[in-house]
Short mmCIF file of C-alpha atoms in Angstrom, two decimals:
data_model
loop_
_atom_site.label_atom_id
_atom_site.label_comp_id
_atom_site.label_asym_id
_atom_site.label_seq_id
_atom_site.Cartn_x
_atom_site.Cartn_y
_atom_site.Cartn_z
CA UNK A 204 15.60 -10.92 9.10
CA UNK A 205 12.62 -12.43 10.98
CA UNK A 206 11.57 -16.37 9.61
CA UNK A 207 8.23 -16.79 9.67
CA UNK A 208 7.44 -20.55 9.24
CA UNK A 209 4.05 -21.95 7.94
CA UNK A 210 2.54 -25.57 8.67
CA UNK A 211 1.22 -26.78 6.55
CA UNK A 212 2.17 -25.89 3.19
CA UNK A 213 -0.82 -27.53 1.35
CA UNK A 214 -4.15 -27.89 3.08
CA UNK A 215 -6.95 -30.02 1.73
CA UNK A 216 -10.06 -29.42 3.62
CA UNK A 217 -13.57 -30.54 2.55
CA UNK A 218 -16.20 -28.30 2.66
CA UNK A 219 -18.10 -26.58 6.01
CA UNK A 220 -15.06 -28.20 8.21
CA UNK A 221 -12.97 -26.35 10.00
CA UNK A 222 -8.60 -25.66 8.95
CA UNK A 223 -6.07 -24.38 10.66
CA UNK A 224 -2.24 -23.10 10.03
CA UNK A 225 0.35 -22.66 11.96
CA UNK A 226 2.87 -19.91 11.89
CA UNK A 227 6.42 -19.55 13.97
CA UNK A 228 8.48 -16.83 14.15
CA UNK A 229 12.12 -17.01 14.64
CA UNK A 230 12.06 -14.29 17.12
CA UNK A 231 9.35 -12.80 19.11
CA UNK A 232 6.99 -10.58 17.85
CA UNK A 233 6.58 -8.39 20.72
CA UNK A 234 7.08 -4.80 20.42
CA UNK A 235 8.83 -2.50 22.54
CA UNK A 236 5.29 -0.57 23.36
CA UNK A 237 3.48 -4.39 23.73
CA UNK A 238 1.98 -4.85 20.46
CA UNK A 239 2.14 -7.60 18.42
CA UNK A 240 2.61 -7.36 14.75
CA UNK A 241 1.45 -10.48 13.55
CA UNK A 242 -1.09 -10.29 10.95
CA UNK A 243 -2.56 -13.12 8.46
CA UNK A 244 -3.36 -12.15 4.74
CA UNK A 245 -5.48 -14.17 1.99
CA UNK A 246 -4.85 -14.24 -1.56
CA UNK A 247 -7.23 -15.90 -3.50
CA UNK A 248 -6.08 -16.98 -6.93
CA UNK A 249 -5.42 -14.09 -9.24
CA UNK A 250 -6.00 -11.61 -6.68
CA UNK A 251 -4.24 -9.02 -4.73
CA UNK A 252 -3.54 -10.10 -1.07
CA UNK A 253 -6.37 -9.27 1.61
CA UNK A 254 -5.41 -8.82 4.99
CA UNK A 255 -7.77 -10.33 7.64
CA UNK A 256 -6.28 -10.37 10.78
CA UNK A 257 -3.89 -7.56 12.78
CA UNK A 258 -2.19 -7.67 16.00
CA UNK A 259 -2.52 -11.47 16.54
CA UNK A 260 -6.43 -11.64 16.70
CA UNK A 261 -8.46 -8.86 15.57
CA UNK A 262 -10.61 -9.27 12.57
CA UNK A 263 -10.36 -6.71 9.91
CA UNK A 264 -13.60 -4.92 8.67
CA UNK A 265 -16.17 -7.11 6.48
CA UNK A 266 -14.25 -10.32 7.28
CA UNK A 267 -16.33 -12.89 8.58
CA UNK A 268 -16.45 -14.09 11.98
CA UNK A 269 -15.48 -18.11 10.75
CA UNK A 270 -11.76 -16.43 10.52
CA UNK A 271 -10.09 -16.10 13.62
CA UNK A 272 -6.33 -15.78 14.87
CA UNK A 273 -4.82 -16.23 18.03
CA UNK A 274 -1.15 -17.07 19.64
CA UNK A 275 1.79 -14.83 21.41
CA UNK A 276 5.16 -14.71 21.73
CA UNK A 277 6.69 -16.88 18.12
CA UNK A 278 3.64 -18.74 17.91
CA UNK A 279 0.48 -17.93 16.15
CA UNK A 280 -2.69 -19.94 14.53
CA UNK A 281 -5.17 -19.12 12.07
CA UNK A 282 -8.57 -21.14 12.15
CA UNK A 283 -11.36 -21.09 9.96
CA UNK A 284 -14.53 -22.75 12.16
CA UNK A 285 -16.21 -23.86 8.91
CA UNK A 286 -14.66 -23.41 5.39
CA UNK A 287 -16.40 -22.12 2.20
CA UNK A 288 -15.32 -22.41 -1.05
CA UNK A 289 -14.86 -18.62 -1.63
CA UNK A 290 -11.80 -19.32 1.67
CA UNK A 291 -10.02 -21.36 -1.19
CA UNK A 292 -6.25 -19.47 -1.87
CA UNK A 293 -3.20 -18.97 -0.30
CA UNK A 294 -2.55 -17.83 3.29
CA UNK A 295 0.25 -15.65 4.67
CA UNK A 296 1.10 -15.02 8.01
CA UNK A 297 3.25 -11.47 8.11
CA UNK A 298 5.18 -9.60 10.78
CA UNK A 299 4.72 -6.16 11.34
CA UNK A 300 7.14 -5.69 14.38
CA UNK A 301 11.08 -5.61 13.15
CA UNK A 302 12.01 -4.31 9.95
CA UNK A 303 12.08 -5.84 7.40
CA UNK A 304 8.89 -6.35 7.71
CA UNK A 305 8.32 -10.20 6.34
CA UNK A 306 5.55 -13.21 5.46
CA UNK A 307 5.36 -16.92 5.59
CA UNK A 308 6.13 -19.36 2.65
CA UNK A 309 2.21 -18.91 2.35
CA UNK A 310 -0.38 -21.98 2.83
CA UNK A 311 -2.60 -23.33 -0.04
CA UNK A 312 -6.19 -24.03 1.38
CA UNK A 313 -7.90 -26.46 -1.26
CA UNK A 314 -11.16 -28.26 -1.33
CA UNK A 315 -11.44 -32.01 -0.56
CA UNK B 182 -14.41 4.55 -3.54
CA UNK B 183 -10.60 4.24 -2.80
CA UNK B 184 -8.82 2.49 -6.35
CA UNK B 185 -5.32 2.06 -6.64
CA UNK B 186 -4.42 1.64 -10.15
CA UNK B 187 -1.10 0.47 -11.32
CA UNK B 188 0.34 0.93 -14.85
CA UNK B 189 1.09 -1.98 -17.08
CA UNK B 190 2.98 -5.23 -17.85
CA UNK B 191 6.58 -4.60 -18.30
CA UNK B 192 9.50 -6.52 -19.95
CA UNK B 193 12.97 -5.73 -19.71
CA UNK B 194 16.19 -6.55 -19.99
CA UNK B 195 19.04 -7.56 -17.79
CA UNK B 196 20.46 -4.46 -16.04
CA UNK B 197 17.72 -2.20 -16.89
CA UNK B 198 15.88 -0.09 -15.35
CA UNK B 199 11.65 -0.09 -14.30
CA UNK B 200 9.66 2.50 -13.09
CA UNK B 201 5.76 1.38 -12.14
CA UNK B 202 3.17 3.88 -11.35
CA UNK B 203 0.14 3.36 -8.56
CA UNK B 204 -2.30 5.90 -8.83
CA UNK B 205 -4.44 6.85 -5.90
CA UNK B 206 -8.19 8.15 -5.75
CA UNK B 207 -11.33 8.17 -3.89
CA UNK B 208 -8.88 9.50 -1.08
CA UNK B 209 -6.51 12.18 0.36
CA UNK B 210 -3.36 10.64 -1.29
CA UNK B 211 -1.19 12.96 1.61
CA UNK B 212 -2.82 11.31 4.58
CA UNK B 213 -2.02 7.45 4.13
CA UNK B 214 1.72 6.11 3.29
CA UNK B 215 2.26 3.96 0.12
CA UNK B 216 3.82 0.37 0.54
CA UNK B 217 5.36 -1.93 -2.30
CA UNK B 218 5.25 -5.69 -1.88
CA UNK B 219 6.57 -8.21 -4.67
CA UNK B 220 5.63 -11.72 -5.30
CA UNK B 221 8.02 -13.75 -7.83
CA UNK B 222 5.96 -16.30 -9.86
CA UNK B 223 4.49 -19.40 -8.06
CA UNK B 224 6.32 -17.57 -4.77
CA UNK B 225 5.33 -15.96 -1.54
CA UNK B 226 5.29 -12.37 -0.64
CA UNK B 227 8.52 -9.64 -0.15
CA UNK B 228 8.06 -6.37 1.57
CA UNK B 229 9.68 -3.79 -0.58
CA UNK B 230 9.46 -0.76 1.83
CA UNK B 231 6.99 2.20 1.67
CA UNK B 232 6.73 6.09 1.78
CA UNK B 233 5.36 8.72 3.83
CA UNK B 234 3.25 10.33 0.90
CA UNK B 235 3.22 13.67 3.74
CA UNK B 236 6.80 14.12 4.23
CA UNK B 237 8.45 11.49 0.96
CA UNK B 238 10.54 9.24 3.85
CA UNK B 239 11.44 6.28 2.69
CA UNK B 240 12.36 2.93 4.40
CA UNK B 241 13.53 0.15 2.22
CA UNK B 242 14.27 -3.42 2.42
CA UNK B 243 18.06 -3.88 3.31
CA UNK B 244 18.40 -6.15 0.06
CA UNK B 245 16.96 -3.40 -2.39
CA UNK B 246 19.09 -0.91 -0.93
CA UNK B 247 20.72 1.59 -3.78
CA UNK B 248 18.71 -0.09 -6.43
CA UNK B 249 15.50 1.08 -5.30
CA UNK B 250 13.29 4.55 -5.32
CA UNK B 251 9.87 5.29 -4.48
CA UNK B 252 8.67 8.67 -4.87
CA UNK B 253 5.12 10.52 -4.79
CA UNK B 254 3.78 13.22 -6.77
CA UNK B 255 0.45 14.82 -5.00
CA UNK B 256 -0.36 16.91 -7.67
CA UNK B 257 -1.75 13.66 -9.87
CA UNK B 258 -2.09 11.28 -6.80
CA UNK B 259 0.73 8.68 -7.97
CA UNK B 260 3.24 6.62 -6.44
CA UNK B 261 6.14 5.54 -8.08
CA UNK B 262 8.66 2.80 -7.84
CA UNK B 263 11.79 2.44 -9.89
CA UNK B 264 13.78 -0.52 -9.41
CA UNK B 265 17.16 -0.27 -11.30
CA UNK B 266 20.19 -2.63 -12.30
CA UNK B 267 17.47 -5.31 -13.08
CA UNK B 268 17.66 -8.90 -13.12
CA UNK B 269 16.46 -12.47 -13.63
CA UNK B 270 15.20 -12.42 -9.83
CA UNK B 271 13.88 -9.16 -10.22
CA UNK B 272 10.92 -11.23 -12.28
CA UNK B 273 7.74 -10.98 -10.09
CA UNK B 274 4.49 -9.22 -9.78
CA UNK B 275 4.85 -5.95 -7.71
CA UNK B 276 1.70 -4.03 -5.81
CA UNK B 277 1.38 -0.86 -4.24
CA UNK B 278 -0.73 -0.85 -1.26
CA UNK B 279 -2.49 1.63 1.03
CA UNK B 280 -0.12 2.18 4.34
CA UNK B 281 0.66 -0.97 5.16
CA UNK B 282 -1.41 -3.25 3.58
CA UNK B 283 -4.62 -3.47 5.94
CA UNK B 284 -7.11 -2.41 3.29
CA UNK B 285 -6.48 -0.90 -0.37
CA UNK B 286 -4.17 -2.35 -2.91
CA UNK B 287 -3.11 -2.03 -6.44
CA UNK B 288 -3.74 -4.99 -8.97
CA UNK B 289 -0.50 -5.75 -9.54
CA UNK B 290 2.19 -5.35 -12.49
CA UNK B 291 4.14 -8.03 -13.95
CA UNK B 292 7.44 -7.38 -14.57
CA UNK B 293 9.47 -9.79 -16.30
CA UNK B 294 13.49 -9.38 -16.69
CA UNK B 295 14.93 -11.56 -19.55
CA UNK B 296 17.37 -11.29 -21.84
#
């Protein structure tokens, strides 16, 4: 199965500054047609996950713009440009590309 | 507007069997596949598999293989997934999601295996 590693684990962040987590996969990600199935999800507490990002770096609808992905290859970064408090959860990178499909040990975005 | 509603808090015993319901509306329940994902407590996230809700094919996770089932039933909209042969690690929080996640999922049911 595909590792997808997640740096860091905890992430204290104070307020309207920006955060960002790493995530490394143990093989590429890179599909056979070009695609890459990297996608980030949020789960705030007590919630169902949320996914906000497919393919790397494209937003999903009614996400805001602060949330943004980027990377290639095994390496991929999620960045919030200026965090609210309603960004505060948990934060899984997942790949879509080789079965079974699988996430990160999830990051915990906090508050300072 | 799209709901996915999944049945109840469950409690079993060791070697048991579980079969959780996610019921679809607001949608055409035959156009979009149905994904389970677990999530043991305090733990990250497992992809379970899904099912074409068109043509019921299945693709499970290699480590649920012969333990697990999804099926559909169009006529009331519902997904099902029966895990059997239960145990302590089996403990965890499963959803039912639209396709593959990108939009609509279920709120979750807790199932908890102890003896």
């Amino acid at each position: 199965d595909v590792v997808m590693t997640q740096s860091p684990l905890s992430l204290p962040v104070t307020l309207g500054q920006p955060a960002s987590i790493s995530c490394r996969s143990s093989q590429s990600l890179v599909y056979s047609d070009g695609s890459t199935f990297l996608n980030w999800f949020q789960q705030r507490p007590g919630q169902s996950p949320r996914r906000l990002i497919y393919k790397v770096s494209n937003r999903d609808s009614g996400v805001p713009d602060r949330f943004s992905g980027s990377g290639s290859g095994t390496d991929f970064t999620l960045k919030i440009s200026r965090v609210e408090a309603e960004d505060v959860g948990v934060y899984y990178c997942m790949q879509g590309t080789h079965w079974p499909y699988t996430f990160g040990q999830g990051t915990k975005l906090e508050i300072k | 507007q799209v709901q996915l509603v999944q049945s109840g808090a469950e409690v079993k015993k060791p070697g048991a069997s579980v079969k959780i319901s996610c019921k679809a509306s607001g949608y055409i329940f035959s156009t979009y596949d149905i994904s389970w994902v677990r999530q043991a407590p305090g733990q990250g996230l497992e992809w379970m598999g899904w099912i074409s809700v068109y043509n019921d094919k299945t693709t499970y996770a290699q480590k649920l293989q012969g333990r697990v089932t999804m099926t559909t039933d169009t006529s009331t909209s519902t997904a099902y997934m029966e895990l059997r042969s239960l145990r302590s690690d089996d403990t965890a929080v499963y959803y039912c999601a639209r396709n593959y996640g990108e939009d609509y999922w279920g709120q979750g049911t807790l199932v908890t295996v102890s003896s």
